[in-house]
Coordinates of C-alpha atoms in Angstrom, one line a residue:
M1 CA 113.7 97.0 75.9
K2 CA 115.5 95.0 78.6
R3 CA 113.6 94.2 81.7
L4 CA 115.1 95.4 84.9
R5 CA 116.0 92.7 87.4
I6 CA 114.9 94.1 90.7
L7 CA 116.0 91.1 92.6
R8 CA 119.6 91.8 91.7
W9 CA 119.3 95.3 93.0
S10 CA 117.8 94.2 96.3
G11 CA 120.6 91.6 96.7
Q12 CA 123.0 94.4 97.8
L13 CA 120.8 95.0 100.9
L14 CA 121.6 91.5 102.1
S15 CA 125.3 91.5 101.4
A16 CA 127.6 91.3 104.4
R17 CA 128.3 94.7 105.9
R18 CA 131.3 95.5 108.1
R19 CA 132.1 98.5 110.2
P20 CA 135.7 99.5 109.6
C21 CA 135.8 101.5 112.9
C22 CA 135.0 98.4 115.0
L23 CA 137.5 95.8 114.0
Q24 CA 137.4 94.2 117.5
Y25 CA 133.8 93.2 116.9
Q26 CA 134.4 92.0 113.3
R27 CA 134.2 88.3 114.3
A28 CA 130.8 88.9 115.9
L29 CA 129.4 91.1 113.1
N30 CA 130.8 89.3 110.1
I31 CA 128.0 86.7 109.7
R32 CA 127.7 86.1 106.0
L33 CA 124.7 85.1 104.1
R34 CA 124.5 82.3 101.6
P35 CA 124.5 82.9 97.8
T36 CA 121.8 84.9 96.1
E37 CA 119.4 82.1 95.3
T38 CA 118.7 81.6 99.1
R39 CA 118.2 85.2 99.9
F40 CA 114.8 85.6 98.4
A41 CA 113.1 82.4 99.5
S42 CA 111.0 83.6 102.4
S43 CA 111.5 85.3 105.7
Q44 CA 111.2 82.0 107.6
A45 CA 113.6 80.2 105.3
L46 CA 116.0 83.1 105.5
Q47 CA 116.1 82.9 109.2
K48 CA 116.9 79.2 109.1
S49 CA 119.0 78.7 106.0
S50 CA 120.6 81.9 105.0
I51 CA 123.2 82.0 107.8
E52 CA 126.2 79.8 107.9
P53 CA 126.5 77.0 110.4
S54 CA 129.1 79.0 112.3
F55 CA 126.2 81.2 113.6
Q56 CA 126.2 79.5 117.0
N57 CA 129.8 80.5 117.6
A58 CA 129.3 84.0 116.2
E59 CA 126.2 84.4 118.3
A60 CA 128.2 83.7 121.5
S61 CA 130.7 86.3 120.4
L62 CA 128.0 88.8 119.6
L63 CA 126.5 88.4 123.0
S64 CA 129.8 88.9 124.7
A65 CA 130.7 91.9 122.6
D66 CA 130.2 95.4 123.9
L67 CA 127.2 96.5 121.7
T68 CA 127.2 99.9 123.3
A69 CA 130.1 100.9 121.1
L70 CA 128.0 100.5 118.0
P71 CA 125.9 103.4 116.8
S72 CA 123.0 101.1 115.7
P73 CA 122.0 97.5 116.3
P74 CA 123.9 94.9 114.2
P75 CA 121.9 93.4 111.2
E76 CA 122.0 89.9 112.8
A77 CA 120.1 91.2 115.9
A78 CA 117.0 91.7 113.6
L79 CA 116.4 87.9 113.6
E80 CA 115.9 87.9 117.4
S81 CA 113.6 91.0 117.6
A82 CA 110.0 90.3 118.4
K83 CA 109.0 93.9 117.5
L84 CA 110.3 93.5 114.0
S85 CA 108.5 90.2 113.4
A86 CA 105.3 91.8 114.7
L87 CA 105.7 94.8 112.5
H88 CA 106.4 92.6 109.5
A89 CA 103.2 90.7 110.1
R90 CA 101.2 93.8 111.0
L91 CA 101.9 95.5 107.7
A92 CA 101.4 92.2 105.7
L93 CA 104.8 92.8 104.1
P94 CA 105.9 90.4 101.3
P95 CA 107.7 87.2 102.5
R96 CA 110.7 88.2 100.3
L97 CA 111.3 91.3 102.5
P98 CA 113.7 90.0 105.2
L99 CA 113.9 91.3 108.7
Q100 CA 117.4 92.7 108.2
T101 CA 116.1 95.1 105.6
L102 CA 113.2 96.1 107.7
A103 CA 115.6 96.8 110.6
R104 CA 117.7 99.0 108.3
T105 CA 114.6 101.1 107.5
L106 CA 114.4 102.0 111.2
V107 CA 117.9 103.4 111.4
D108 CA 117.9 107.2 110.8
P109 CA 121.1 108.8 109.4
S110 CA 121.3 110.9 112.6
A111 CA 121.8 107.7 114.6
D112 CA 124.3 106.0 112.3
P113 CA 126.1 108.1 109.7
S114 CA 127.3 105.1 107.7
P115 CA 125.3 104.8 104.5
D116 CA 125.7 101.0 104.7
F117 CA 123.6 100.8 107.8
N118 CA 121.2 103.7 107.7
N119 CA 118.1 104.3 105.6
A120 CA 119.3 107.3 103.6
S121 CA 119.4 105.6 100.2
L122 CA 116.2 103.8 100.8
A123 CA 114.4 107.0 101.8
S124 CA 115.6 108.7 98.6
L125 CA 114.1 105.9 96.5
G126 CA 110.9 105.8 98.5
N127 CA 110.4 109.5 98.1
A128 CA 110.6 109.2 94.3
L129 CA 108.1 106.2 94.4
L130 CA 105.6 108.0 96.6
G131 CA 105.8 111.1 94.4
Y132 CA 105.3 109.1 91.2
Y133 CA 102.3 107.1 92.4
A134 CA 100.6 110.0 94.1
S135 CA 101.1 112.5 91.2
E136 CA 99.9 110.1 88.5
V137 CA 96.7 109.4 90.5
I138 CA 96.0 113.1 91.2
L139 CA 96.7 114.2 87.6
C140 CA 94.7 111.4 85.9
R141 CA 91.7 111.7 88.2
Y142 CA 91.5 115.5 88.2
P143 CA 93.1 116.7 85.0
R144 CA 91.9 120.3 85.5
L145 CA 93.3 121.0 89.0
P146 CA 95.4 124.1 89.4
L147 CA 99.0 123.6 90.3
E148 CA 98.7 125.0 93.8
V149 CA 95.9 122.5 94.5
I150 CA 98.0 119.7 93.1
F151 CA 100.8 120.6 95.5
G152 CA 98.4 120.6 98.4
A153 CA 97.0 117.2 97.4
M154 CA 100.5 115.8 97.2
W155 CA 101.3 117.2 100.6
A156 CA 98.1 115.6 102.0
Y157 CA 98.9 112.2 100.6
T158 CA 102.7 112.0 101.1
G159 CA 103.7 115.0 103.1
P160 CA 105.7 114.9 106.4
K161 CA 102.7 115.3 108.6
T162 CA 100.9 112.4 106.9
L163 CA 103.9 110.1 107.0
A164 CA 104.5 110.9 110.7
S165 CA 100.9 109.9 111.3
I166 CA 101.3 106.7 109.3
R167 CA 104.4 105.8 111.4
H168 CA 102.3 106.3 114.6
E169 CA 99.4 104.2 113.1
W170 CA 101.8 101.4 112.3
G171 CA 102.7 101.1 116.0
V172 CA 106.4 101.9 115.6
E173 CA 107.9 103.4 118.8
L174 CA 110.9 105.6 119.1
A175 CA 114.1 104.7 120.9
A176 CA 115.1 106.9 123.7
E177 CA 118.7 106.9 122.5
P178 CA 120.3 105.1 119.6
G179 CA 122.9 102.3 120.2
G180 CA 123.9 98.8 119.4
E181 CA 122.1 97.4 122.4
V182 CA 118.7 98.9 121.5
D183 CA 115.9 96.7 120.1
P184 CA 116.1 96.8 116.3
G185 CA 112.3 97.1 116.2
L186 CA 112.5 100.7 117.6
L187 CA 113.1 103.7 115.4
Q188 CA 116.7 104.8 115.9
L189 CA 117.3 108.6 115.8
K190 CA 119.3 111.2 117.6
R191 CA 116.9 113.8 118.9
L192 CA 117.4 117.5 118.7
K193 CA 118.4 119.3 121.9
P194 CA 116.0 121.8 123.3
G195 CA 116.3 125.1 121.4
E196 CA 118.3 123.5 118.6
E197 CA 117.2 123.9 115.0
P198 CA 117.3 121.1 112.4
T199 CA 120.2 121.2 110.0
K200 CA 118.9 121.9 106.5
S201 CA 120.2 123.7 103.4
G202 CA 118.1 125.1 100.6
I203 CA 119.0 124.1 97.1
S204 CA 116.7 126.2 94.9
G205 CA 118.7 125.9 91.6
R206 CA 117.2 129.1 90.3
P207 CA 119.6 131.2 88.2
N208 CA 118.1 134.5 89.6
E209 CA 118.0 133.4 93.2
K210 CA 120.6 135.9 94.4
Y211 CA 118.4 138.8 93.1
G212 CA 115.5 137.8 95.4
W213 CA 112.9 137.5 92.6
K214 CA 109.5 136.2 93.3
R215 CA 108.9 132.4 93.2
G216 CA 106.1 132.0 90.6
M217 CA 104.0 128.9 90.1
S218 CA 105.9 128.0 86.9
S219 CA 109.3 128.2 88.6
R220 CA 107.9 126.1 91.5
T221 CA 107.1 123.3 89.0
V222 CA 110.6 123.3 87.5
Y223 CA 112.9 124.0 90.4
D224 CA 111.0 123.0 93.6
D225 CA 110.2 119.6 95.0
Q226 CA 107.0 117.6 94.6
F227 CA 105.2 119.8 97.2
G228 CA 106.1 123.1 95.6
D229 CA 108.6 124.0 98.3
V230 CA 112.2 124.9 98.0
K231 CA 114.3 121.7 97.9
T232 CA 116.1 121.0 101.1
S233 CA 118.9 118.4 101.6
L234 CA 120.3 117.3 104.9
E235 CA 124.0 117.5 105.3
L236 CA 124.1 113.7 105.3
Q237 CA 123.1 113.6 101.6
E238 CA 125.9 116.1 100.7
R239 CA 128.5 114.4 102.9
P240 CA 127.4 110.9 103.7
E241 CA 129.9 110.2 106.4
Q242 CA 129.2 113.4 108.5
Q243 CA 127.3 113.0 111.7
I244 CA 124.1 115.0 111.9
P245 CA 123.5 116.9 115.2
G246 CA 119.9 115.7 115.5
V247 CA 116.6 115.4 113.7
T248 CA 113.0 115.9 114.7
M249 CA 110.6 113.0 115.2
E250 CA 108.7 114.0 112.1
A251 CA 111.8 113.9 110.0
A252 CA 112.8 110.5 111.3
S253 CA 109.3 109.2 110.6
L254 CA 109.4 110.6 107.1
G255 CA 112.6 108.7 106.3
F256 CA 111.3 105.5 107.9
V257 CA 108.0 105.3 105.9
R258 CA 109.8 106.2 102.7
S259 CA 112.3 103.5 103.3
V260 CA 109.7 100.8 103.9
V261 CA 108.1 101.7 100.5
A262 CA 111.5 101.4 98.8
A263 CA 112.2 98.1 100.5
V264 CA 108.9 96.6 99.3
Y265 CA 109.8 97.8 95.8
L266 CA 113.3 96.3 95.8
H267 CA 112.3 93.0 97.2
A268 CA 108.8 92.4 95.8
G269 CA 108.6 94.5 92.7
R270 CA 106.2 97.0 91.2
P271 CA 102.9 95.2 91.8
A272 CA 103.5 94.8 95.5
V273 CA 104.6 98.3 96.1
K274 CA 101.7 99.7 94.2
Q275 CA 99.3 97.6 96.2
F276 CA 101.1 98.7 99.4
F277 CA 100.6 102.4 98.3
Q278 CA 96.9 101.9 97.7
Q279 CA 96.4 100.2 101.0
H280 CA 98.3 102.6 103.2
F281 CA 98.2 106.0 101.4
L282 CA 95.6 106.2 98.7
S283 CA 92.9 104.7 100.9
R284 CA 92.9 107.9 103.0
Q285 CA 89.9 110.2 102.4
L286 CA 90.9 113.6 101.0
D287 CA 88.3 116.3 100.2
M288 CA 89.7 118.0 97.1
S289 CA 87.2 120.8 97.3
A290 CA 88.5 121.9 100.6
L291 CA 91.9 122.7 99.1
F292 CA 90.6 125.6 96.9
V293 CA 90.9 129.2 98.0
F294 CA 89.5 131.8 95.7
K295 CA 90.2 135.5 96.4
E296 CA 87.9 136.9 93.7
P297 CA 85.8 134.0 92.4
T298 CA 83.6 136.2 90.2
R299 CA 86.6 137.6 88.3
D300 CA 88.2 134.1 88.0
L301 CA 84.9 132.7 86.6
S302 CA 84.7 135.5 84.0
R303 CA 88.3 134.9 82.9
L304 CA 87.6 131.1 82.7
C305 CA 84.5 131.6 80.5
A306 CA 86.4 134.0 78.2
K307 CA 89.3 131.5 77.9
E308 CA 87.1 128.6 77.1
G309 CA 84.9 130.6 74.6
F310 CA 81.8 130.5 76.7
E311 CA 79.3 133.4 77.1
S312 CA 80.0 135.8 80.0
P313 CA 78.6 134.5 83.3
I314 CA 75.4 136.1 84.6
A315 CA 74.1 135.8 88.1
R316 CA 70.3 135.3 88.4
L317 CA 68.2 135.2 91.6
L318 CA 66.4 131.9 91.7
S319 CA 64.5 132.2 95.0
E320 CA 64.5 134.0 98.2
T321 CA 62.8 134.0 101.6
G322 CA 62.7 136.5 104.5
R323 CA 64.2 139.5 102.7
K324 CA 63.1 141.9 105.4
S325 CA 63.8 139.5 108.3
R326 CA 66.9 139.1 110.4
H327 CA 68.0 136.0 108.5
P328 CA 67.1 136.2 104.9
V329 CA 68.2 133.5 102.4
F330 CA 68.8 134.1 98.8
V331 CA 69.5 131.4 96.2
V332 CA 71.5 132.6 93.2
G333 CA 72.5 130.7 90.1
V334 CA 75.3 131.6 87.7
Y335 CA 74.5 131.1 84.0
S336 CA 76.5 131.1 80.8
G337 CA 73.9 131.5 78.2
A338 CA 71.3 128.8 78.9
D339 CA 73.7 126.6 80.8
K340 CA 73.7 126.9 84.6
L341 CA 77.3 126.7 85.9
G342 CA 76.7 126.9 89.6
E343 CA 74.2 127.5 92.3
A344 CA 74.5 128.5 96.0
A345 CA 72.6 130.1 98.9
G346 CA 73.6 133.0 101.1
G347 CA 72.5 135.5 103.6
S348 CA 72.8 138.4 101.1
L349 CA 72.8 138.7 97.3
D350 CA 76.5 139.3 97.2
E351 CA 77.3 136.3 99.4
A352 CA 75.0 134.1 97.3
R353 CA 76.6 135.3 94.1
T354 CA 80.1 134.7 95.3
R355 CA 79.3 131.2 96.6
A356 CA 77.6 130.4 93.3
A357 CA 80.8 131.5 91.4
V358 CA 82.9 129.3 93.7
A359 CA 80.6 126.3 93.1
A360 CA 80.9 126.9 89.3
L361 CA 84.8 127.0 89.6
K362 CA 84.9 123.9 91.7
A363 CA 82.6 122.1 89.3
W364 CA 85.0 122.9 86.4
Y365 CA 88.3 122.1 88.2
L366 CA 87.1 118.9 89.9
Y367 CA 86.0 117.3 86.7
S368 CA 87.0 113.6 86.7
P369 CA 86.8 111.1 83.8
L370 CA 84.7 107.9 84.4
D371 CA 87.3 105.3 83.5
V372 CA 90.6 106.5 84.9
K373 CA 93.8 104.7 83.9
V374 CA 97.2 105.7 85.2
P375 CA 100.6 105.1 83.5
S376 CA 101.7 102.5 86.1
D377 CA 98.8 100.3 85.1
T378 CA 100.9 99.2 82.1
E379 CA 103.8 98.0 84.2
G380 CA 104.3 94.5 85.6
P381 CA 102.7 91.2 84.9
G382 CA 99.0 91.2 84.1
A383 CA 99.1 94.9 83.2
V384 CA 96.9 96.7 80.7
K385 CA 98.5 96.3 77.3
E386 CA 96.8 99.2 75.5
W387 CA 97.4 102.7 77.0
K388 CA 94.6 105.1 76.5
P389 CA 95.9 108.7 76.9
V390 CA 94.1 110.7 79.5
I391 CA 92.6 114.2 79.0
I392 CA 95.1 117.0 79.1
D393 CA 93.7 120.4 80.1
S394 CA 94.9 123.6 78.6
G395 CA 95.9 124.9 82.0
E396 CA 94.5 127.0 84.8
V397 CA 93.3 130.6 84.6
V398 CA 96.0 133.1 85.2
V399 CA 94.8 136.4 86.6

């Protein structure tokens, strides 16, 4: 199989970009870079050697140009931004990732509708990368998780709330209003007006959507997004050149973080982006047991034992104290034959039995192998050569 040349893909991010609507500023904005071999040296070498000697003349024209007519800062302004350099160093980004690309990740489609200057394409790629790396870790570490819990874990690791929090932790500030004169180190977005709703359109893809049928768990896996929600696409993705009325701060942060992940992948490759994902996303603590919600745990446990061929579960009182007091405590264990499946304490026999059934279900679903290998471990230099298939569960209990 032919190896993909990621550096060639990332070269298009550094190609000269022009705005056809601003021909009067073409001389100031048309600062071309040198050939491909100098584009990926380092960020310091790029700032010194990737621009033609005519930069001094073009810089004077750029300063005299009316930048307020541009929807977003020009790419050349990224080299003079202290905020961008600080962000690059703060995130420990690879030296191959230039400041121009980092500045592009901060331009939301609502600020600049041109796909050559905003982060729409990078955000789409970053969304796929985050979904891939998060899903493989969750599925390989916990092969028995129900689908609803998997969707919740995906939301906790790479959901909009999480990515908005990551943007805040990275120290990226929002621009009050987008424009060419704004510092490229600020997140450029056009804010929603008070009382205005974000522009979204649902794309379910279900053949029976017009009949209003119920969205089951199986259809959510096939037709919905990685979080189990109905797919939504902004008008920009359908018509790239159309101006978006405005977006929320959360939506702009979502696109920015995804774009940074895509930029690391394009400029530095798979090992770098996987390390970046582990440091900034997978390092967060997530209590998987808190994602479970059982309506009737005793019935679910009975169905699970019948499905796996175990004996029917039986609740047994292990110990008690203060039965006739105001605060009694009962300890109940759930057994399948001679094997104890779960144990819990409660203020009544029914409460203790229900908690014991929940503990037994969580012990089953939260099973994790000792030596966990994910498919991405076989990619890139120095990867694992032999792939050992992980356990595949027969599926969750359907009641």
